CSV table of C-alpha atoms and ligand atoms in Angstrom, one decimal:
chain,number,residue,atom,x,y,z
X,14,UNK,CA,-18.3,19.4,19.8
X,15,UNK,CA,-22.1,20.1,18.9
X,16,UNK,CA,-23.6,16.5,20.4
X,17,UNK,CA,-24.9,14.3,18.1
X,18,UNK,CA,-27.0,11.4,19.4
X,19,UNK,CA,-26.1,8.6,17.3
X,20,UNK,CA,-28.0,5.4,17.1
X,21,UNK,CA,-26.7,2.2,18.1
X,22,UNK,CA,-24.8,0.6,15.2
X,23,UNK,CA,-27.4,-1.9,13.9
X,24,UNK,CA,-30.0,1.2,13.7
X,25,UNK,CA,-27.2,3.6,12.2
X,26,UNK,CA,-26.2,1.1,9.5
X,27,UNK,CA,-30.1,0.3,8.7
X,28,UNK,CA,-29.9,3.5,7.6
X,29,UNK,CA,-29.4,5.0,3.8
X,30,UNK,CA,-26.3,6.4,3.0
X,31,UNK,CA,-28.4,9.9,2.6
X,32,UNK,CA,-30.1,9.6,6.1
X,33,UNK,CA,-26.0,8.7,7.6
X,34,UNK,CA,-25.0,12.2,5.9
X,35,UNK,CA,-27.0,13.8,8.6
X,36,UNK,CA,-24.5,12.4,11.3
X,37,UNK,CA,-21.6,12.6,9.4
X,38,UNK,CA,-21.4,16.2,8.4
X,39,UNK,CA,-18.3,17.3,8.6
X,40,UNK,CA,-16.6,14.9,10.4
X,41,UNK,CA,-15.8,12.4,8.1
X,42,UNK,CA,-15.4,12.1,4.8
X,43,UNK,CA,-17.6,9.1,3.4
X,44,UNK,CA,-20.5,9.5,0.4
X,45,UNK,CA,-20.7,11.8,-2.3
X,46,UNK,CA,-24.1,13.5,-1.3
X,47,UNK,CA,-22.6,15.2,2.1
X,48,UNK,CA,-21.3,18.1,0.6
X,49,UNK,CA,-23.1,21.0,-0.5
X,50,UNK,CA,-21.9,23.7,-3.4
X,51,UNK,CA,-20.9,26.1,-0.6
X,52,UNK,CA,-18.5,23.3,0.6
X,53,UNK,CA,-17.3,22.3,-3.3
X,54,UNK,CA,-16.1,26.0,-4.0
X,55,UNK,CA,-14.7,26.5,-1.1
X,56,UNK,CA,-12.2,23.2,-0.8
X,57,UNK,CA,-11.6,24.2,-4.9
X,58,UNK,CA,-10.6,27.4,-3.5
X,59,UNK,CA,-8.7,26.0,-0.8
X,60,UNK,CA,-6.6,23.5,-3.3
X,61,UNK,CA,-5.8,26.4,-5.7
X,62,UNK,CA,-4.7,28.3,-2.9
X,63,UNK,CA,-2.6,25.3,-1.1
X,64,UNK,CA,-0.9,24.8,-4.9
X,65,UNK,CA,0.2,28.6,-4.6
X,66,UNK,CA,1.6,28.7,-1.7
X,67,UNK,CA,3.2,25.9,-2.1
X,68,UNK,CA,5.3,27.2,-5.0
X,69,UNK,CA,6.9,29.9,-2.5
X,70,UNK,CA,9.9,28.9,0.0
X,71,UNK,CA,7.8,30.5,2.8
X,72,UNK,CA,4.4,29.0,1.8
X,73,UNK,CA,5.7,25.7,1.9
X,74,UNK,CA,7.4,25.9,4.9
X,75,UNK,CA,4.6,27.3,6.8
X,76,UNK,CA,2.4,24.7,5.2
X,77,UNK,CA,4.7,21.8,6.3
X,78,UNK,CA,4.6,23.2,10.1
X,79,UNK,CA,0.5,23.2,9.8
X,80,UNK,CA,0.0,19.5,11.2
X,81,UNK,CA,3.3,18.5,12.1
X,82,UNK,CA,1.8,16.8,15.7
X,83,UNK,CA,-0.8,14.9,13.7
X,84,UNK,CA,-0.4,11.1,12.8
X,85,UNK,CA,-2.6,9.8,10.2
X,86,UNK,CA,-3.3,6.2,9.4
X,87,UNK,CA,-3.6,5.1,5.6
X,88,UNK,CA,-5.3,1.8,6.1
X,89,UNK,CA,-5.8,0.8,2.2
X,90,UNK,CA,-6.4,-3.1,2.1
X,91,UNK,CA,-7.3,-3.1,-1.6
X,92,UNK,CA,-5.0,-1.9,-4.6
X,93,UNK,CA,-4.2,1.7,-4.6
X,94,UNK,CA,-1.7,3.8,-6.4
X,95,UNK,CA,-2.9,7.3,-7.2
X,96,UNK,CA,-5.1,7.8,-4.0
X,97,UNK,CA,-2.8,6.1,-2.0
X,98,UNK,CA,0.3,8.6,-2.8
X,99,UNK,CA,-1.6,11.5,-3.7
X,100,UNK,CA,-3.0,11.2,0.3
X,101,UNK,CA,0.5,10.5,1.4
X,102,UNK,CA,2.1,13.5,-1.0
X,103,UNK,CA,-0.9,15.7,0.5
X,104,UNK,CA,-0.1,14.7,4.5
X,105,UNK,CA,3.6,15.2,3.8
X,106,UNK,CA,2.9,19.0,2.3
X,107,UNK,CA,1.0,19.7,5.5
X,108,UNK,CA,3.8,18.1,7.6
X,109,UNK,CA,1.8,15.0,9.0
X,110,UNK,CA,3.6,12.3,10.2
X,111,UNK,CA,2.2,9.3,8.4
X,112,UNK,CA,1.9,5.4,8.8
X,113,UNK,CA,0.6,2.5,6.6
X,114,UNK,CA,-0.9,-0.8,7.0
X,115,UNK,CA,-1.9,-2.0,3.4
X,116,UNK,CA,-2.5,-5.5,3.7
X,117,UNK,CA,-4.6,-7.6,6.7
X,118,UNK,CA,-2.6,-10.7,6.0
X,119,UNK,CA,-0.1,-9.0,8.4
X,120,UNK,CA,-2.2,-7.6,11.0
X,121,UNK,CA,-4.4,-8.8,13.6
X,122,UNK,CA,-7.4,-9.0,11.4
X,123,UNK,CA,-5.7,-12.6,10.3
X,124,UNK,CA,-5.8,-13.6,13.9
X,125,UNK,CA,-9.0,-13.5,14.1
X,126,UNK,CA,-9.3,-9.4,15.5
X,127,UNK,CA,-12.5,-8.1,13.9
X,128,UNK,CA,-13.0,-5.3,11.7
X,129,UNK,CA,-14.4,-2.8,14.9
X,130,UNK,CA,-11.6,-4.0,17.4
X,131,UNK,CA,-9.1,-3.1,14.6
X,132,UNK,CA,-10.3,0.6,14.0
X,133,UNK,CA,-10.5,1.1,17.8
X,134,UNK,CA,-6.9,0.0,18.2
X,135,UNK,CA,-5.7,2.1,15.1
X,136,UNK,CA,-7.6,5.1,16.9
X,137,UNK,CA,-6.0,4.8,19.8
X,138,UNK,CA,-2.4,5.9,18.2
X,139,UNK,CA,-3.9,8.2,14.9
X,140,UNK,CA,-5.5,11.6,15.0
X,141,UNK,CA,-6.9,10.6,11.1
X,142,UNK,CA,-7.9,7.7,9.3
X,143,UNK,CA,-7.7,7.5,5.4
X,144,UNK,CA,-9.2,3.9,4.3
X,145,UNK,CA,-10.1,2.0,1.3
X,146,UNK,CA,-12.1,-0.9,2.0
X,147,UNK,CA,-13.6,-3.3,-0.5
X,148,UNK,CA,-16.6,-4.1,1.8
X,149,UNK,CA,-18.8,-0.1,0.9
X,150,UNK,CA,-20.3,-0.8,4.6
X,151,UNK,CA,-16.9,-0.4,6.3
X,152,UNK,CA,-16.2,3.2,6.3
X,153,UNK,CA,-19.7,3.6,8.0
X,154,UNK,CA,-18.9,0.9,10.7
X,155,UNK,CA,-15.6,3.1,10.9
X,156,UNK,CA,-17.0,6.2,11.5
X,157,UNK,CA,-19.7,5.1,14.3
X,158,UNK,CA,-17.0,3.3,16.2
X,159,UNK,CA,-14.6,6.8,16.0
X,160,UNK,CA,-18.0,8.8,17.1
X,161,UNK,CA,-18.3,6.1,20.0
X,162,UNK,CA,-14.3,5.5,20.7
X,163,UNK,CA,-13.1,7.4,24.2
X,164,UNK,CA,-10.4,9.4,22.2
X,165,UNK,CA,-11.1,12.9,21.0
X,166,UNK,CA,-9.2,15.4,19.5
X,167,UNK,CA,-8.6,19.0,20.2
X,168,UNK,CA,-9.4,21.3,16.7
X,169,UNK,CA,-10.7,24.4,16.2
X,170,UNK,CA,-11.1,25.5,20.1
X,171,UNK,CA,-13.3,21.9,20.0
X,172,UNK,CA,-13.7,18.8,21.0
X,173,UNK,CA,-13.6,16.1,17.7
X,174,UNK,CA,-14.3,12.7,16.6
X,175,UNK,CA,-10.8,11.2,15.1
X,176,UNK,CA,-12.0,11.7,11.4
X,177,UNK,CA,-12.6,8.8,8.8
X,178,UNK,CA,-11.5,9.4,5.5
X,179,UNK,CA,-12.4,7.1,2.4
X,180,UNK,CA,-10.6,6.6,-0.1
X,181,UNK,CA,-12.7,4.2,-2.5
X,182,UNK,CA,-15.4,1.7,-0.3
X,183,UNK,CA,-16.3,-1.5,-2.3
X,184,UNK,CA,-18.0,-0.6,-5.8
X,185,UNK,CA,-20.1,2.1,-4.1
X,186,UNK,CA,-18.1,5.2,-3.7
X,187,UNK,CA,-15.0,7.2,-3.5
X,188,UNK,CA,-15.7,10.8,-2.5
X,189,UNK,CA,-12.3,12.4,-2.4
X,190,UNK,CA,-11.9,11.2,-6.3
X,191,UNK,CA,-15.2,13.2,-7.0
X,192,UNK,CA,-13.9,16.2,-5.4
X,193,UNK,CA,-10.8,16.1,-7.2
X,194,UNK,CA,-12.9,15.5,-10.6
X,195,UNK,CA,-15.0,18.7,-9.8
X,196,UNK,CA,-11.9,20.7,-9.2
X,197,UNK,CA,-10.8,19.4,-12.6
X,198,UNK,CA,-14.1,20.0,-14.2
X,199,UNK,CA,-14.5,23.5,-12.3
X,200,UNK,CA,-10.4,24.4,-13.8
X,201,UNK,CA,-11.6,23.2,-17.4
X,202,UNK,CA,-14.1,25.0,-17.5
X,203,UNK,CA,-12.6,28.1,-16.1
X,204,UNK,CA,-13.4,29.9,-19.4
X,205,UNK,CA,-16.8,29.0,-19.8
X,206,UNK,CA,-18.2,29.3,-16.6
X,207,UNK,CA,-18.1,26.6,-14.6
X,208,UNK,CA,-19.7,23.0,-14.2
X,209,UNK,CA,-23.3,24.5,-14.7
X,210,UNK,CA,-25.2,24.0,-17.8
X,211,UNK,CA,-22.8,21.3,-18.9
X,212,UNK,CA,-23.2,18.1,-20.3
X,213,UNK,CA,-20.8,15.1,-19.1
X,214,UNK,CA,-20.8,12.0,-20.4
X,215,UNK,CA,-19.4,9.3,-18.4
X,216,UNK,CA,-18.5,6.0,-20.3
X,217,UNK,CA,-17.0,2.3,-19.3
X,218,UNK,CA,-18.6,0.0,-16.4
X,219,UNK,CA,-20.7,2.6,-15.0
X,220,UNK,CA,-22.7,-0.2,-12.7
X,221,UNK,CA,-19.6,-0.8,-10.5
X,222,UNK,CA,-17.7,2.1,-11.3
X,223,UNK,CA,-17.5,4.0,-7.6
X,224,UNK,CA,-16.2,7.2,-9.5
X,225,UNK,CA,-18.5,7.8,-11.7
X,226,UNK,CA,-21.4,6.7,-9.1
X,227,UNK,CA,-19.8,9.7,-6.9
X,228,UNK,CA,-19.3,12.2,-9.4
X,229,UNK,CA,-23.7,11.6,-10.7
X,230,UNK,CA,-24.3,12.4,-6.9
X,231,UNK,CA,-22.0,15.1,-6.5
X,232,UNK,CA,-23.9,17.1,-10.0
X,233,UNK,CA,-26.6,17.5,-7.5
X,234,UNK,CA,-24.8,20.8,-6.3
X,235,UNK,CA,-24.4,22.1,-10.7
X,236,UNK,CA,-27.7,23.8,-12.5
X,237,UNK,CA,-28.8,22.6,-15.3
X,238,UNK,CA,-26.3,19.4,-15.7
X,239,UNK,CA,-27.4,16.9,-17.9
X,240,UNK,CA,-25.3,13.4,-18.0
X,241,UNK,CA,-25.0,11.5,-20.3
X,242,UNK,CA,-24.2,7.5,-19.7
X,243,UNK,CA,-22.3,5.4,-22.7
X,244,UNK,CA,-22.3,2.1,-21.3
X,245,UNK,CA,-22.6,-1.7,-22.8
X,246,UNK,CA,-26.0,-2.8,-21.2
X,247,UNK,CA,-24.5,-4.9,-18.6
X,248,UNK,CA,-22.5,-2.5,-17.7
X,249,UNK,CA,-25.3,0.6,-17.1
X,250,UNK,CA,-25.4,3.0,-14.2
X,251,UNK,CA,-27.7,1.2,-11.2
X,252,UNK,CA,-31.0,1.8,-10.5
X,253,UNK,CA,-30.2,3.8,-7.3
X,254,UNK,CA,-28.1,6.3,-8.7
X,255,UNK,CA,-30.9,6.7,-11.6
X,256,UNK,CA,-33.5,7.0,-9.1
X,257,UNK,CA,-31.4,9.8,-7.1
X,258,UNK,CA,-30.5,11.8,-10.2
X,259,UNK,CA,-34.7,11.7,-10.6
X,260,UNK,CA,-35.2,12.9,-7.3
X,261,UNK,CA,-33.0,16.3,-7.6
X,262,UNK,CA,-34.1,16.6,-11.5
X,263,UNK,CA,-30.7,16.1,-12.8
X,264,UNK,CA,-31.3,14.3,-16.7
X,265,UNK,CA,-29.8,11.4,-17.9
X,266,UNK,CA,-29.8,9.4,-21.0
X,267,UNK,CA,-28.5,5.6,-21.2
X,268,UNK,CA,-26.7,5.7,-24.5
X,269,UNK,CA,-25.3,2.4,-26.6
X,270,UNK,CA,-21.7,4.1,-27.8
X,271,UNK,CA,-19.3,7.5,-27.6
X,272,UNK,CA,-20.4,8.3,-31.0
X,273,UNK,CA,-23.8,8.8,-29.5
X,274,UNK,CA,-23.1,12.3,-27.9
X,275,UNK,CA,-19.5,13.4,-28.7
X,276,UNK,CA,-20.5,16.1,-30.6
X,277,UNK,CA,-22.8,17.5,-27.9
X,278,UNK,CA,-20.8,17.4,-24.7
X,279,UNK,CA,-18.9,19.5,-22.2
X,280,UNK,CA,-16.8,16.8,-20.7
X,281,UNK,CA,-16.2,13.1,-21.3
X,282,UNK,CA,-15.3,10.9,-18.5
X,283,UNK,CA,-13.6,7.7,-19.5
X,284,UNK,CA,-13.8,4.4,-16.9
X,285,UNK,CA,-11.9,0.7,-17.4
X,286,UNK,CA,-14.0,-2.2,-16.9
X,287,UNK,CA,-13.9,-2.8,-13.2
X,288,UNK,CA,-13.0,-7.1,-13.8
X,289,UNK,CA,-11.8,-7.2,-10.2
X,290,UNK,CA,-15.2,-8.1,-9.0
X,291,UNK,CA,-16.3,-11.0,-11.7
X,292,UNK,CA,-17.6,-13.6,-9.7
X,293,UNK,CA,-16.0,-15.6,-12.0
X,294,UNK,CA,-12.7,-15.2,-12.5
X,295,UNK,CA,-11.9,-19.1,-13.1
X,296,UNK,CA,-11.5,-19.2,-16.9
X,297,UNK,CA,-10.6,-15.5,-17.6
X,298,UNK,CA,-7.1,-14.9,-19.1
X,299,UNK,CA,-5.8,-11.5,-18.3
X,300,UNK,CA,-8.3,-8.6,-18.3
X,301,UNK,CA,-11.9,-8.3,-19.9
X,302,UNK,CA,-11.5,-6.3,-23.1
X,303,UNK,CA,-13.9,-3.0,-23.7
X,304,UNK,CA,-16.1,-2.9,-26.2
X,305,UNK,CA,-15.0,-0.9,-29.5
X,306,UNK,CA,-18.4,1.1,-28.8
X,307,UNK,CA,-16.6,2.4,-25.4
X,308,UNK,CA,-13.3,3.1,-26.4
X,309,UNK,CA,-12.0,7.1,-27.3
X,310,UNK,CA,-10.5,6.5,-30.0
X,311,UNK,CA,-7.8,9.6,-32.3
X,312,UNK,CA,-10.9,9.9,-34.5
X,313,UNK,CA,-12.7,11.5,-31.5
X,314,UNK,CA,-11.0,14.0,-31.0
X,315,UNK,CA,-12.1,15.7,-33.9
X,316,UNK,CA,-15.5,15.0,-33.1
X,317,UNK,CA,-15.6,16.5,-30.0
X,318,UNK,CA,-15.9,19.9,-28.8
X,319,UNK,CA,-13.0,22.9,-28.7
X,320,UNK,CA,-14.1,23.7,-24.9
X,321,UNK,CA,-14.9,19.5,-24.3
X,322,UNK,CA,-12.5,18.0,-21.8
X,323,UNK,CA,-11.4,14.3,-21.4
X,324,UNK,CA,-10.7,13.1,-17.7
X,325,UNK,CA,-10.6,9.6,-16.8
X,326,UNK,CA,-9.9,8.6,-12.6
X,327,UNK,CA,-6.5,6.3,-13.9
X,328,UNK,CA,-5.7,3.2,-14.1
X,329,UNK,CA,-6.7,3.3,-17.4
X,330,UNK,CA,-6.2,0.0,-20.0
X,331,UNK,CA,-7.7,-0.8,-23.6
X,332,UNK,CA,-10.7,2.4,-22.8
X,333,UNK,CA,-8.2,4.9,-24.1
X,334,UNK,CA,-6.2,4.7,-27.6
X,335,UNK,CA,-2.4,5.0,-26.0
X,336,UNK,CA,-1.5,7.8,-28.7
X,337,UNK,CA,-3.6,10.6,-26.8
X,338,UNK,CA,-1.6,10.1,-24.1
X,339,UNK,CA,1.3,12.1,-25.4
X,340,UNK,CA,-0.8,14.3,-28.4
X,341,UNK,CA,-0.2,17.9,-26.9
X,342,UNK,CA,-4.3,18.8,-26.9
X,343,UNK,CA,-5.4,20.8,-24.2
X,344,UNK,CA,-9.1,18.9,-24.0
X,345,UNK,CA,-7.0,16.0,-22.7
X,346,UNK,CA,-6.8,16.4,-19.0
X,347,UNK,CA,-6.6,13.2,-17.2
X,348,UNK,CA,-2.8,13.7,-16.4
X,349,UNK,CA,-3.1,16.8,-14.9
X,350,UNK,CA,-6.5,15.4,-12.9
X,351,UNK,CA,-4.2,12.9,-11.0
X,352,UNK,CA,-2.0,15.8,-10.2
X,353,UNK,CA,-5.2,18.2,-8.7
X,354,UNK,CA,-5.9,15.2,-6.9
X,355,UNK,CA,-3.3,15.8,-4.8
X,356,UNK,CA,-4.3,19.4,-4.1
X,357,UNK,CA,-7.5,18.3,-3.8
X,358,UNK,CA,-6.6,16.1,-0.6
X,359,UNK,CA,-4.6,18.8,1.1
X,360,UNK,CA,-7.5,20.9,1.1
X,361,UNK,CA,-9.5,17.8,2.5
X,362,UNK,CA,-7.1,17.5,5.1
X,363,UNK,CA,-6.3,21.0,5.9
X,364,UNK,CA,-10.5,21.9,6.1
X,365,UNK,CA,-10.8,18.6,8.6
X,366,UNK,CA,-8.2,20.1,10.8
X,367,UNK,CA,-9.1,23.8,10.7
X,368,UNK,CA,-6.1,25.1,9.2
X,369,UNK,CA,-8.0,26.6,6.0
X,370,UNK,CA,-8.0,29.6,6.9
X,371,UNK,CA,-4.6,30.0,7.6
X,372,UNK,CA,-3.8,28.9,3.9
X,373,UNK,CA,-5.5,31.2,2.7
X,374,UNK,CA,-4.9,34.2,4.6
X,375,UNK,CA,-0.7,32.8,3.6
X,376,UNK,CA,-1.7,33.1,0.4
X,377,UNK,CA,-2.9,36.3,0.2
X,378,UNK,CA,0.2,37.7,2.4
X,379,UNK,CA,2.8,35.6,-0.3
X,380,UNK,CA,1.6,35.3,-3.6
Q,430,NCD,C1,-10.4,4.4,-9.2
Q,430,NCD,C2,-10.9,3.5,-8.0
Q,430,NCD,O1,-10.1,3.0,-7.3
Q,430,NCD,O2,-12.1,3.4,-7.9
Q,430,NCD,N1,-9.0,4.7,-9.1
Q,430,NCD,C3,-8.6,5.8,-8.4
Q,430,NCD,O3,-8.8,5.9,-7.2
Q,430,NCD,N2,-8.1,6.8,-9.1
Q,430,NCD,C4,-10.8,3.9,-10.5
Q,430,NCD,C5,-10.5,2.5,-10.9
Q,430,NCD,O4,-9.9,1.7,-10.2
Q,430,NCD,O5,-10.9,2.2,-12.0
């Protein structure tokens, strides 16, 4: 392994997420900002390629021999149901043997074990770690103790660190679900060149939305994107991700309602109002209801776009009228998102462990 000289973890968590990216590289998987456009095309490559192969008896039986010694851990101690499977559905098509702790009621952390203790224990059995957190510091914390932890594993004729995978930290970010959007985004678009030149608009509780707050550092890697953010004020994208998408000349526009900009974008990407982190939950009956301003309704579908595509991360409540769900329109894609997203993590997985290449060379020998 190249050495990397990692500060001590008060110093390394002082740092910005930006400044962590240059340790991280590809070890881990953690923030948006780490990958570069040579690294988006490729895993998009690598998931259409995985989905091919996969359709052919021999292709999936190689694929399913690819990892079969590696054990990964899916620590997810907040609610997951897509990332959760689709990472499970992903480690079982490369052939990983898998295990699960999803709640720290029932572990050690409820005796008292801290958070570092516990990740050094679950590295001591596990050659990965996928985790959702709701404390967006964790996965850092995570990744420094793996970098510092005695245990190293053998990949690519090298020596490393057991990887740290996020799937969704606090409200701050969730990196693999970004990846899997640009795959969707890059397959929508397939016709009309790709993610470049387009204009997304991203809609719902954008402020503590980790999706969309992925996905607006992620455009830094399109030309000419120009986003477009329909949120109720108290709701708006935060001031860091504004200031970021300043700082790499990516425009945006804070707009008051769908109606705003349907007619004029590429891609519209639907959110729920994230109610899980109200401070004040006391008198709140059931969930907080979004604003009629926010919600795609039948009617916009005729306002939008023949080549404009409609994704939304899932779960989804009031954001969406129900109908679109089963209206046969090709612009509706969210459905087959949570499918790529699947893809999308065996070429995560498969790119951490260095078995890319052979996916793709399979590919071209069987399909
Ligand atoms: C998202 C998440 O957990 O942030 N879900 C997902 O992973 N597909 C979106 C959400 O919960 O609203």
């Amino acid at each position: 392994m190249d050495s990397v000289n990692l500060p001590n973890l008060p110093d390394f968590m002082a740092l910005s997420e930006s400044q962590r990216c240059e340790y991280i590289r590809d070890f881990a998987v953690l923030y948006a900002q780490q990958y570069t456009r040579e690294q988006l095309d490729e895993l998009c490559r690598l998931a259409d390629a995985a989905r091919k192969l996969h359709k052919n008896a021999e292709g999936s039986d190689m694929m399913a021999r690819l990892l079969r010694n590696r054990l990964v851990l899916n620590f997810f101690v907040q609610p997951s149901s897509r990332t959760f499977l689709s990472f499970n559905a992903a480690q079982t098509i490369l052939g990983m043997r898998r295990m699960s702790v999803r709640d720290v009621k029932i572990s050690s952390m409820s005796k008292g074990e801290s958070f570092a203790d516990s990740i050094r224990t679950f590295l001591s059995y596990v050659d990965l770690i996928v985790m959702r957190h709701p404390d967006a510091e964790s996965g850092a914390e995570a990744f420094w103790i793996s970098m510092n932890a005695h245990r190293r594993l053998r990949v690519m004729g090298g020596e490393r660190p057991i990887p740290i995978v996020s799937g969704g930290s606090g409200t701050k970010q969730h990196p693999t679900q970004s990846l899997l959007d640009v795959y969707t985004l890059q397959k929508s678009f397939e016709r009309t060149e790709g993610i470049d030149g387009k204009k997304i608009m991203l809609v719902g509780d954008l402020k503590r939305g980790r999706t969309v707050r992925s996905l607006s550092y992620m455009m830094k890697n399109y030309k000419d994107v120009e986003l477009f953010f329909a949120a109720p004020e108290k709701y708006q994208m935060a001031d860091d991700i504004c200031t970021f998408l300043d700082e790499v000349h990516i425009p945006f526009h804070k707009i008051d309602s769908i109606d705003e900009a349907i007619t004029d974008v590429d891609a519209i990407y639907m959110t729920r109002i994230q109610d899980e982190w109200n401070k004040d939950k006391g008198g709140n009956q059931g969930h907080e209801k979004a604003h009629d301003d926010f919600i795609f309704q039948k009617k916009h579908l005729d306002m939008m776009k023949d080549e404009c595509y409609l994704l939304h991360p899932l779960p989804k409540r009031d954001e969406i009228d129900p109908d679109i769900d089963y209206i046969n329109d090709h612009r509706v894609v969210y459905w087959r998102q949570e499918r790529n997203g699947m893809w999308m993590r065996v070429a995560i997985i498969a790119k951490l462990f260095g078995v890319d290449q052979e996916i793709l060379a399979a590919t071209d020998r069987l399909c």
